[in-house]
XYZ file of C-alpha atoms in Angstrom:
779
model
C 81.255 126.661 69.398
C 82.447 123.224 70.422
C 80.520 122.858 73.664
C 79.096 119.445 72.653
C 82.552 117.835 72.538
C 84.101 119.388 75.626
C 81.996 120.372 78.642
C 82.334 123.976 79.852
C 83.180 124.948 83.398
C 79.502 125.679 83.957
C 78.651 122.179 82.817
C 81.397 120.706 84.995
C 80.147 122.697 87.978
C 76.569 121.572 87.284
C 77.850 118.031 86.931
C 79.730 118.206 90.225
C 76.801 119.784 92.071
C 74.431 117.110 90.759
C 76.958 114.410 91.670
C 77.220 115.793 95.210
C 73.415 115.857 95.522
C 73.202 112.222 94.405
C 76.019 111.207 96.760
C 74.538 113.107 99.717
C 71.196 111.372 99.160
C 72.762 108.065 100.251
C 75.794 109.220 102.228
C 74.544 109.068 105.805
C 72.414 105.912 105.684
C 73.801 102.450 106.512
C 70.695 100.346 105.862
C 71.174 98.456 102.568
C 67.504 98.644 101.539
C 67.319 102.396 102.166
C 70.681 102.980 100.485
C 69.553 101.039 97.399
C 66.198 102.858 97.292
C 67.975 106.181 97.792
C 70.396 105.497 94.942
C 67.742 104.716 92.315
C 65.465 107.472 93.548
C 68.225 110.119 93.458
C 69.396 108.988 90.012
C 65.878 109.581 88.676
C 64.717 112.575 90.729
C 68.023 114.441 91.125
C 70.207 113.335 88.210
C 67.367 113.250 85.697
C 67.667 109.663 84.474
C 64.532 108.198 82.971
C 64.731 105.087 85.119
C 67.095 103.201 87.426
C 67.252 99.674 88.813
C 69.681 98.222 91.373
C 69.860 94.449 91.823
C 72.134 92.750 94.380
C 72.453 89.001 94.844
C 75.681 87.759 96.443
C 77.380 85.981 99.318
C 80.122 87.870 101.156
C 81.953 86.438 104.145
C 79.281 83.756 104.538
C 76.480 86.368 104.508
C 73.997 86.173 101.630
C 72.533 89.477 100.534
C 69.742 90.146 98.072
C 68.137 93.489 97.254
C 66.005 94.805 94.387
C 65.221 98.530 94.032
C 63.914 100.506 91.072
C 62.562 103.929 90.170
C 61.234 105.433 86.984
C 60.999 103.454 83.749
C 63.842 101.680 81.950
C 63.895 102.148 78.186
C 65.861 99.362 76.503
C 67.324 101.555 73.761
C 68.688 104.094 76.252
C 69.654 101.713 79.062
C 73.189 101.118 80.354
C 74.057 98.214 82.662
C 77.037 98.463 85.029
C 78.208 95.578 87.283
C 78.661 96.353 90.978
C 81.994 95.262 92.463
C 82.960 95.375 96.154
C 86.025 93.693 97.626
C 86.893 92.342 94.198
C 83.583 90.451 93.863
C 80.684 91.176 91.523
C 77.543 91.356 93.676
C 74.980 92.671 91.230
C 74.323 95.398 88.693
C 72.941 98.901 88.406
C 70.963 99.837 85.302
C 69.969 103.340 84.208
C 68.009 104.759 81.292
C 69.191 108.106 80.013
C 66.614 110.890 80.089
C 66.953 111.477 76.357
C 69.413 110.961 73.530
C 70.605 114.547 74.033
C 71.408 113.833 77.688
C 73.466 110.674 77.093
C 76.894 112.342 77.133
C 76.317 114.533 80.196
C 74.532 111.810 82.162
C 77.287 109.319 81.245
C 79.867 111.730 82.733
C 77.696 112.117 85.832
C 77.338 108.350 86.184
C 81.117 107.875 85.936
C 81.549 110.514 88.655
C 79.143 109.010 91.155
C 79.543 105.255 90.587
C 82.714 104.789 92.745
C 81.093 106.580 95.689
C 77.773 104.761 95.235
C 79.692 101.467 95.238
C 81.437 102.613 98.433
C 78.067 103.425 100.021
C 76.831 99.937 99.076
C 80.017 98.417 100.541
C 79.467 100.303 103.809
C 75.847 99.158 103.945
C 76.921 95.561 103.334
C 79.548 95.881 106.091
C 76.837 97.225 108.386
C 74.682 94.184 107.612
C 77.680 91.993 108.432
C 78.102 93.842 111.725
C 74.480 93.182 112.646
C 74.871 89.513 111.754
C 78.145 89.349 113.647
C 76.567 90.916 116.729
C 73.571 88.596 116.608
C 75.877 85.577 116.404
C 78.043 86.943 119.169
C 75.086 87.540 121.468
C 73.786 84.022 120.890
C 77.217 82.577 121.601
C 77.550 84.598 124.806
C 74.181 83.329 126.054
C 75.073 79.698 125.307
C 78.508 79.956 126.883
C 77.122 81.633 130.000
C 74.665 78.780 130.549
C 77.370 76.153 130.010
C 79.803 77.798 132.389
C 77.158 78.218 135.085
C 76.402 74.477 134.982
C 80.019 73.300 134.883
C 81.727 75.976 136.989
C 82.535 73.799 140.020
C 84.089 70.886 138.176
C 86.019 73.055 135.684
C 87.239 75.832 138.007
C 90.663 74.280 138.544
C 91.352 74.059 134.765
C 90.171 77.526 133.654
C 93.657 78.993 133.611
C 94.935 76.165 131.458
C 91.984 76.508 129.066
C 92.510 80.258 128.739
C 96.178 79.747 127.967
C 95.384 77.014 125.451
C 92.807 79.215 123.727
C 95.225 82.137 123.617
C 97.966 79.918 122.184
C 95.599 78.537 119.574
C 94.407 82.002 118.556
C 98.018 83.143 118.232
C 98.793 80.047 116.180
C 95.922 80.592 113.749
C 96.643 84.328 113.516
C 100.315 83.632 112.749
C 99.423 80.943 110.219
C 97.007 83.293 108.523
C 99.434 86.225 108.331
C 102.668 84.381 107.629
C 101.229 82.182 104.890
C 99.013 84.730 103.148
C 101.916 87.158 102.669
C 104.127 84.735 100.652
C 100.992 83.516 98.863
C 100.425 87.104 97.770
C 103.961 87.214 96.349
C 103.386 83.948 94.476
C 100.086 85.194 93.068
C 101.590 88.502 91.939
C 104.446 86.630 90.254
C 102.105 84.237 88.442
C 99.882 87.167 87.420
C 102.918 88.829 85.839
C 103.710 85.622 83.951
C 100.080 85.232 82.910
C 100.261 88.612 81.166
C 103.018 87.112 78.994
C 101.408 83.738 78.262
C 101.785 84.280 74.530
C 105.551 84.167 75.066
C 105.488 80.908 77.039
C 105.699 77.396 75.682
C 103.264 74.624 76.555
C 105.585 73.243 79.261
C 105.955 76.651 80.896
C 102.190 77.207 80.792
C 101.679 73.798 82.411
C 104.116 74.725 85.193
C 102.255 78.002 85.671
C 98.959 76.099 86.010
C 100.575 73.811 88.581
C 101.823 76.778 90.611
C 98.341 78.297 90.566
C 96.782 74.993 91.619
C 99.307 74.571 94.457
C 98.672 78.138 95.596
C 94.924 77.504 95.681
C 95.406 74.330 97.691
C 97.682 76.074 100.206
C 95.210 78.926 100.576
C 92.461 76.336 100.903
C 94.392 74.724 103.779
C 94.771 78.056 105.564
C 91.068 78.755 105.155
C 90.261 75.277 106.460
C 92.266 75.912 109.619
C 90.484 79.209 110.156
C 87.124 77.549 109.522
C 87.963 74.903 112.120
C 88.757 77.673 114.563
C 85.432 79.312 113.717
C 83.719 75.959 114.284
C 85.172 75.782 117.794
C 83.784 79.232 118.537
C 80.346 78.492 117.105
C 80.859 80.912 114.214
C 80.935 78.363 111.402
C 77.873 79.118 109.267
C 76.591 78.370 105.792
C 75.372 81.053 103.394
C 73.267 79.542 100.588
C 72.864 81.276 97.235
C 71.313 80.196 93.954
C 73.982 78.743 91.641
C 74.456 76.309 88.780
C 75.801 73.425 90.863
C 76.756 71.340 87.814
C 78.954 74.162 86.462
C 80.509 74.706 89.910
C 81.463 71.022 90.204
C 82.893 70.912 86.690
C 84.996 74.021 87.384
C 86.257 72.396 90.575
C 87.189 69.164 88.799
C 88.902 71.106 86.009
C 91.230 72.772 88.524
C 92.781 69.334 89.170
C 93.346 68.522 85.491
C 97.056 69.386 85.404
C 97.863 67.446 88.588
C 95.870 64.426 87.387
C 97.567 64.401 83.975
C 100.963 64.493 85.625
C 100.031 61.574 87.893
C 98.510 59.595 85.009
C 95.017 59.644 86.535
C 91.805 59.980 84.558
C 89.269 62.538 85.787
C 85.631 62.228 84.733
C 82.397 64.078 85.465
C 79.093 62.216 85.192
C 75.883 64.199 85.568
C 73.685 66.896 84.057
C 75.203 69.939 82.344
C 73.086 72.298 84.439
C 71.522 72.008 87.866
C 69.840 74.924 89.621
C 70.267 74.733 93.388
C 70.294 77.057 96.387
C 73.287 75.866 98.402
C 76.488 77.245 99.935
C 78.879 77.082 96.974
C 81.941 77.808 99.171
C 81.013 74.899 101.462
C 80.457 72.618 98.458
C 83.870 73.619 97.119
C 85.479 72.750 100.476
C 83.678 69.424 100.887
C 84.052 68.048 97.356
C 87.540 69.533 97.068
C 88.594 67.477 100.104
C 87.144 64.327 98.565
C 89.010 64.882 95.287
C 92.237 65.746 97.122
C 92.078 62.501 99.114
C 91.227 60.492 95.998
C 94.269 61.944 94.204
C 96.527 60.832 97.060
C 95.414 57.191 97.018
C 94.661 56.567 93.334
C 97.572 54.833 91.520
C 98.852 55.712 88.035
C 96.417 54.709 85.292
C 93.630 54.929 87.873
C 90.383 56.848 87.604
C 88.435 59.374 89.682
C 84.766 59.889 88.855
C 82.755 62.856 90.140
C 79.045 62.037 89.870
C 76.052 64.322 90.467
C 72.359 63.480 90.400
C 69.276 65.474 91.347
C 65.708 65.143 92.543
C 63.196 67.940 93.106
C 64.178 68.032 96.803
C 67.839 66.936 96.981
C 71.154 66.842 95.140
C 73.614 63.948 95.477
C 77.326 64.308 94.767
C 79.837 61.462 95.010
C 83.555 61.015 94.362
C 84.811 57.494 93.650
C 88.429 56.462 93.129
C 90.161 53.222 92.093
C 92.619 53.170 94.968
C 93.222 50.284 97.433
C 90.110 51.131 99.481
C 89.822 52.743 102.901
C 90.939 50.781 106.008
C 87.778 49.259 107.541
C 88.931 49.950 111.107
C 89.462 53.623 110.227
C 85.875 54.249 109.045
C 84.402 54.855 112.575
C 87.062 57.555 113.234
C 86.979 58.947 109.689
C 85.486 62.346 110.527
C 87.403 62.932 113.771
C 89.805 65.850 113.740
C 93.493 65.162 113.078
C 92.815 61.426 112.554
C 94.734 59.680 109.782
C 94.496 56.077 108.598
C 97.251 53.559 109.274
C 97.855 52.928 105.571
C 98.238 56.662 104.894
C 100.880 56.968 107.612
C 102.744 53.810 106.552
C 102.792 54.805 102.869
C 103.872 58.370 103.599
C 100.722 59.946 102.134
C 100.599 63.594 103.193
C 97.679 65.167 105.013
C 96.633 67.060 108.129
C 93.574 65.088 109.197
C 91.321 68.128 109.238
C 89.693 68.024 105.787
C 87.081 65.329 106.381
C 86.245 66.692 109.828
C 85.540 70.105 108.357
C 83.582 68.533 105.465
C 81.337 66.695 107.944
C 80.595 69.906 109.858
C 79.748 71.827 106.673
C 77.436 69.077 105.410
C 75.699 68.835 108.799
C 75.090 72.600 108.766
C 73.308 72.215 105.433
C 71.082 69.469 106.803
C 72.786 66.801 104.691
C 74.510 63.445 105.154
C 77.846 61.891 104.175
C 78.301 58.226 103.365
C 81.650 56.499 102.854
C 81.872 53.106 101.143
C 84.788 50.704 100.626
C 84.607 48.845 97.320
C 86.292 45.484 96.640
C 85.369 44.730 93.028
C 86.800 46.830 91.564
C 88.661 48.188 94.605
C 88.327 51.771 95.670
C 86.515 54.190 97.967
C 83.555 56.477 97.402
C 82.334 59.480 99.393
C 78.733 60.527 98.782
C 77.004 63.694 99.995
C 73.249 64.305 99.968
C 71.976 67.810 100.795
C 68.684 69.691 100.378
C 68.502 71.255 96.921
C 66.816 74.499 97.968
C 68.117 75.888 101.251
C 66.857 79.042 102.866
C 68.810 82.205 101.990
C 69.488 84.386 105.034
C 67.193 87.400 105.038
C 65.184 86.246 101.956
C 61.925 84.346 101.836
C 62.350 80.742 100.594
C 60.033 81.286 97.643
C 62.441 83.809 96.066
C 64.022 81.455 93.577
C 63.705 83.032 90.142
C 67.120 84.712 90.048
C 70.006 84.529 87.568
C 72.335 81.615 88.138
C 75.733 82.374 89.685
C 77.888 79.924 87.800
C 81.059 79.018 89.736
C 83.222 82.095 90.443
C 86.878 81.148 90.014
C 89.634 83.707 89.748
C 91.859 81.603 87.536
C 89.112 81.083 84.957
C 88.714 84.828 84.368
C 90.582 86.414 81.466
C 93.675 88.356 82.414
C 93.250 92.055 81.706
C 96.373 94.115 81.139
C 95.992 97.689 82.393
C 96.703 100.475 79.946
C 100.306 101.463 80.507
C 101.413 105.071 80.538
C 104.920 106.405 80.019
C 107.143 106.018 83.055
C 108.115 109.678 82.689
C 104.591 110.816 83.535
C 103.425 109.091 86.725
C 99.772 109.704 87.466
C 100.269 110.224 91.211
C 102.622 109.635 94.132
C 101.878 106.578 96.290
C 103.427 105.817 99.669
C 103.707 102.052 100.332
C 104.198 100.842 103.922
C 104.982 97.096 103.934
C 107.464 95.352 106.247
C 107.959 92.290 104.032
C 110.791 93.368 101.727
C 110.053 90.891 98.926
C 106.324 91.699 98.840
C 107.095 95.420 98.947
C 109.358 94.945 95.924
C 106.635 93.088 93.988
C 103.960 95.690 94.742
C 106.359 98.492 93.830
C 107.059 96.866 90.458
C 103.313 96.714 89.759
C 102.544 100.275 90.819
C 105.638 101.968 89.366
C 104.358 101.390 85.811
C 101.699 104.002 86.502
C 102.706 105.884 89.666
C 105.669 107.302 91.545
C 106.126 104.903 94.478
C 107.847 105.660 97.792
C 108.400 102.661 100.109
C 108.790 102.313 103.861
C 109.294 99.144 105.936
C 107.478 100.351 109.045
C 104.847 102.858 110.051
C 107.207 105.339 111.706
C 109.366 105.724 108.595
C 106.250 105.931 106.432
C 104.929 108.837 108.498
C 108.242 110.685 108.135
C 108.269 110.120 104.360
C 104.660 111.309 104.119
C 105.649 114.660 105.634
C 108.441 115.029 103.048
C 106.751 113.804 99.850
C 103.033 114.532 100.522
C 101.741 111.409 98.682
C 98.415 111.294 96.876
C 97.538 107.909 98.431
C 98.837 105.643 101.218
C 98.885 101.836 100.870
C 99.702 100.167 104.189
C 99.892 96.742 105.790
C 98.411 96.252 109.274
C 101.128 94.272 111.068
C 104.379 96.290 111.038
C 107.156 96.998 113.571
C 107.433 100.299 115.483
C 104.026 101.561 114.308
C 101.189 99.389 112.972
C 98.955 100.222 110.041
C 96.020 101.459 112.136
C 98.137 103.993 114.034
C 99.852 105.042 110.781
C 96.467 105.592 109.141
C 95.223 107.802 111.971
C 98.387 109.918 112.161
C 98.766 110.175 108.387
C 95.243 111.576 108.030
C 95.871 114.015 110.886
C 99.073 115.458 109.387
C 98.064 115.840 105.713
C 95.630 118.349 104.247
C 95.411 117.169 100.633
C 92.495 114.696 100.909
C 94.870 111.754 100.391
C 93.032 108.433 100.970
C 94.376 105.333 102.771
C 94.081 101.783 101.419
C 94.854 98.877 103.784
C 96.356 95.638 102.434
C 96.286 92.840 105.003
C 96.106 89.095 105.565
C 93.592 89.601 108.396
C 90.205 88.781 106.926
C 87.926 88.917 109.975
C 85.193 91.521 110.103
C 86.618 92.995 113.320
C 89.937 93.851 111.619
C 88.203 95.394 108.613
C 85.993 97.524 110.845
C 89.042 98.683 112.819
C 90.665 99.773 109.557
C 87.620 101.763 108.460
C 87.283 103.328 111.913
C 90.913 104.481 111.696
C 90.031 106.330 108.495
C 90.903 103.933 105.659
C 88.616 104.057 102.614
C 89.297 100.537 101.312
C 90.550 97.156 102.561
C 92.267 94.623 100.270
C 92.716 91.051 101.475
C 95.883 89.072 100.768
C 96.414 87.320 98.453
C 95.183 89.735 95.821
C 95.685 90.150 92.087
C 97.629 93.006 90.527
C 94.571 94.056 88.502
C 92.429 94.255 91.641
C 94.958 96.445 93.481
C 95.388 98.778 90.509
C 91.609 99.056 90.017
C 91.031 100.003 93.657
C 93.846 102.566 93.579
C 92.536 104.117 90.360
C 89.068 104.406 91.884
C 90.293 106.154 95.038
C 92.564 108.539 93.102
C 89.658 109.422 90.799
C 87.497 110.287 93.816
C 90.309 112.408 95.259
C 90.763 114.243 91.959
C 87.032 114.949 91.805
C 87.021 116.364 95.342
C 90.092 118.539 94.707
C 88.668 119.873 91.446
C 85.370 120.762 93.102
C 87.224 122.548 95.902
C 89.344 124.473 93.397
C 86.322 125.409 91.269
C 84.457 126.797 94.264
C 87.514 128.712 95.460
C 88.178 130.270 92.045
C 84.532 131.183 91.572
C 84.367 132.909 94.954
C 87.579 134.857 94.336
C 86.424 135.817 90.848
C 83.179 137.309 92.120
C 85.039 139.232 94.824
C 87.688 140.684 92.558
C 85.695 141.383 89.381
C 83.679 144.213 90.945
C 86.784 146.020 92.134
C 88.562 145.526 88.786
C 85.588 146.849 86.855
C 85.507 150.051 88.920
C 89.260 150.601 88.545
C 89.526 149.866 84.811
C 87.731 152.947 83.509
C 89.737 155.577 85.458
C 92.936 153.625 84.687
C 92.171 153.719 80.954
C 91.343 157.411 81.153
C 94.617 158.124 82.951
C 96.658 156.182 80.359
C 94.901 157.915 77.455
C 95.341 161.400 78.994
C 99.021 161.134 79.899
C 100.441 161.374 76.353
C 98.438 164.501 75.353
C 99.394 166.051 78.686
C 103.052 165.272 77.985
C 102.814 166.953 74.578
C 101.604 170.156 76.290
C 104.803 170.454 78.322
C 107.437 172.929 77.179
C 110.007 171.461 74.844
C 112.694 171.899 77.456
C 110.716 169.591 79.830
C 110.436 166.863 77.174
C 114.104 166.210 76.753
C 115.650 162.799 77.281
C 117.000 163.577 80.734
C 114.463 166.190 81.746
C 112.368 166.080 84.913
C 109.149 166.205 82.877
C 110.082 163.132 80.860
C 111.108 161.206 83.986
C 107.808 162.033 85.729
C 105.829 161.114 82.581
C 107.514 157.710 82.320
C 106.816 156.968 86.003
C 103.143 157.923 85.701
C 102.700 156.076 82.408
C 104.249 152.877 83.787
C 102.106 153.027 86.952
C 98.871 153.714 85.046
C 99.630 150.942 82.538
C 100.320 148.524 85.369
C 96.981 149.362 86.998
C 95.158 148.904 83.676
C 96.849 145.541 82.988
C 96.127 144.373 86.520
C 92.430 145.185 86.072
C 92.461 143.315 82.771
C 94.007 140.246 84.424
C 91.500 140.350 87.272
C 88.570 140.503 84.860
C 90.082 137.732 82.766
C 90.429 135.673 85.927
C 86.783 136.236 86.929
C 85.454 135.400 83.445
C 84.037 131.872 83.130
C 82.113 129.927 80.561
C 82.683 128.115 77.310
C 85.585 128.886 74.981
C 85.623 128.768 71.195
C 87.879 125.934 70.113
C 89.351 124.889 66.832
C 92.242 122.581 65.848
C 95.573 124.287 66.571
C 99.104 123.095 65.870
C 100.809 123.099 69.250
C 104.236 123.819 67.740
C 102.839 127.076 66.293
C 101.312 128.064 69.646
C 104.625 127.427 71.382
C 106.557 129.363 68.727
C 104.328 132.448 69.123
C 104.609 132.288 72.917
C 108.421 132.122 72.797
C 108.517 135.104 70.421
C 106.763 137.178 73.057
C 109.384 136.057 75.587
C 112.449 136.166 73.319
C 114.256 138.502 75.730
C 113.737 135.935 78.524
C 115.496 133.216 76.557
C 118.665 135.106 75.681
C 120.538 133.459 78.560
C 118.154 130.523 79.157
C 118.095 127.401 76.944
C 114.700 126.104 75.808
C 114.536 122.300 75.272
C 111.383 120.961 73.580
C 110.104 117.400 73.086
C 106.924 117.441 71.017
C 105.192 114.109 70.341
C 101.877 115.316 68.914
C 100.897 113.995 65.505
C 97.580 115.847 65.320
C 96.251 119.344 66.127
C 94.958 120.193 69.593
C 91.314 121.372 69.892
C 91.573 124.589 71.925
C 91.217 128.355 71.954
C 94.668 129.218 70.562
C 95.174 132.738 72.036
C 94.144 131.557 75.503
C 96.502 128.567 75.421
C 99.248 130.940 74.261
C 98.530 133.017 77.371
C 99.003 129.920 79.561
C 102.268 129.067 77.781
C 103.543 132.613 78.173
C 102.839 132.525 81.916
C 104.420 129.086 82.404
C 107.510 129.833 80.245
C 108.014 133.227 81.872
C 107.918 131.675 85.361
C 110.184 128.799 84.295
C 112.786 131.120 82.753
C 112.742 133.267 85.892
C 113.212 130.168 88.091
C 115.967 128.670 85.906
C 118.003 131.895 85.849
C 120.947 132.702 83.562
C 122.576 129.589 82.020
C 119.593 127.512 83.145
C 117.285 125.341 81.066
C 113.523 125.216 80.492
C 111.953 121.947 79.299
C 108.685 121.690 77.362
C 107.136 118.314 76.518
C 103.831 117.620 74.767
C 102.311 114.208 74.064
C 98.985 112.496 73.480
C 97.743 110.296 76.347
C 94.590 108.108 76.318
C 92.109 110.889 77.142
C 94.121 114.135 77.221
C 96.908 116.084 75.590
C 99.541 116.512 78.306
C 101.796 119.593 78.149
C 104.512 119.858 80.788
C 106.825 122.787 81.529
C 109.797 122.272 83.860
C 113.096 123.978 84.562
C 116.457 123.493 86.255
C 115.559 125.812 89.088
C 115.033 124.832 92.727
C 111.388 123.913 92.140
C 108.267 124.964 94.005
C 108.755 124.469 97.766
C 106.553 121.711 99.150
C 104.751 124.042 101.524
C 103.767 126.345 98.632
C 102.395 123.729 96.225
C 98.850 124.161 97.544
C 99.047 127.988 97.356
C 100.789 128.516 94.025
C 97.494 128.929 92.116
C 95.871 131.257 94.686
C 95.049 134.684 93.206
C 97.567 137.440 94.091
C 100.068 134.945 95.518
C 103.557 135.193 93.984
C 107.082 134.083 94.841
C 108.670 136.802 92.716
C 110.230 139.907 94.308
C 107.968 142.853 95.067
C 106.929 144.667 91.905
C 107.863 141.823 89.522
C 104.600 139.916 89.531
C 100.891 140.348 90.258
C 100.210 136.787 91.414
C 97.408 136.416 88.884
C 99.199 134.670 86.002
C 98.825 131.110 87.287
C 95.304 131.772 88.609
C 94.173 133.035 85.196
C 95.952 130.113 83.507
C 94.176 127.544 85.655
C 90.833 129.224 84.993
C 91.498 129.009 81.232
C 92.415 125.312 81.587
C 89.221 124.603 83.539
C 87.129 126.473 80.958
C 88.609 124.092 78.376
C 87.439 121.130 80.453
C 91.050 120.384 81.394
C 93.340 121.087 84.344
C 96.588 122.809 85.308
C 98.509 121.510 88.304
C 101.946 121.024 89.829
C 103.457 117.531 89.526
C 106.426 116.545 91.683
C 109.350 114.830 90.004
C 112.587 113.460 91.425
C 114.436 116.322 89.720
C 112.017 119.031 90.880
C 108.518 120.205 90.048
C 106.728 120.462 86.703
C 103.611 122.372 85.665
C 101.266 119.957 83.834
C 98.530 121.289 81.534
C 95.903 118.756 80.441
C 93.510 119.465 77.564
C 90.775 116.936 76.749
C 90.722 115.331 73.315
């Protein structure tokens, strides 16, 4: 037996049932602490792991979250550590110890099953925490505004209409800026990601240009975020979220992002300070503040000049300064330096670009951290310095101040991470069908290019067209923007989920980053929300995760359905088999007892015998098929040459292929581990159906190839294909599309059961030229 290499259906069912129990243990709770405790507890008590620990320490949307939960005992030799990612950000890790060395394989499969859903449960709990924080902030703002309006109502009554209109115009402005700029930024990022995958083919000049594009994209995105932060500041929503980081590493990463621009301008960049500095501060705020200082210094420092970023520390504070060798700040401008939209006279006269919002925002962020900013004009040598002093250990929201012994989060920068190229699969075998609804034609083209390497992609430029295409193509997953003409993404999500019955998930891709928009997407039924701009790797990873969850749910549904039908039919088949066998065995002796005159070729006796023999044989074969269908469990496997299996199957069906051409493409260099006779039975069923569908002068196509984790065998034909409305029923027992009397409707059901017993799958895959039956056998 080869059960250790390939799990049986019983093991898969046990695996799925255990996975469901683990998932249900945390499914209905939204409290992060209870979810975390439930995860580790269920992994130990339900899944049988020896120990489990879940550690979260992250800042998301200006909310810092920390959680530690553990159960059982972790054994170093049997422990596996898996990072936790939500919204493209690593927020912690989950560690498990396998129950024993014998349980490693099965528990590894179980862990792979449940991890995506556990991560989703954590994401939901984090979103719930954000909702609570959002509500608390909102309630405080409402109370403050109510008091202010009550005091100033009389003197401001005449200008309320103008203020409302101004606020509405400003909100529309910021919303438009956010959406219209993030969409082209997404296109730029996807294009640079594609080039980054081919860096080995680029020269040094091209790589330098690519770095410059990335730096410019970051600065533009930084400007958009600054505008939104200013808007948040007006509404009282601007907050800081401290976390424990290596501040020295963060500052050096920030300075390094300006290296290309400085080299081009002939400016020297230098960092002076310790190599490491542990501090609990808001790293995003530090990035904004110091980034503004460096940006301004770059504008005013002449060629051959120098910019020095200096950091020093005390037990209570950290001091960061940026000094340039420019002409020095205008003295009369210093009192207005941190006023919004203010720009110095020399900057305007010399045509130095800027919006006048950076220093204002920097001042607000430093004030929120209880710090100070000092600006100094230097005359010998000339230049300007900006210095920030902030408390070194700031209180983390929801965590006691003494919690300080945590791993350092050393500057998280997307461009510093290695580019990972996804494993490509042949274009002829798309993994799934994806419907993309995106009104920006250029962005839709870019996303389609990324996804089409792995999936069949159908595009629509508005929600109405997308809904119509969904009814025609029945996609496995919908990717949709929010803002679209005729029907927006939220309405499309709701109506798409109402009309389809194949558990197809919805993934929203949008430039709207506020919590309210994300919650609206989840309430409409979406399972994930990707913020523009995003990387190609992130989008592909999220899609793979959701398709894996869908496949798991469909397989569980199919397993339960087949098991129920098998139990129902096996009893009846067992009772019918014995009398059917007796009837078949008795017919020939009975025929021999007839007078010779009744046994002639055209005699009545011979005609009646042939009718009875055919009917009894059909009943016996039907009982055999039903019992074969109801049989489950492990199969005996050994290496088999697929070409030999196919040859034996076609010999059985040689009469079928007199008028039908068989075209084979076999790309298997090694034997297939399987139960040969059972796989032959699948091939006979698939080839017989394909030849019937192709008809005289038609063609049947058989391809076989090795893919990363499976051997994929596909059987297609030149017939009309399986109608869309029958795809979900084609494997149901006793369902057939053949004329009455030409099929029992059990061939495909038995074939799928055999595939599942092998640990594989048999399903219908839609192609542009029709439908194909795809058999997957694990390797």
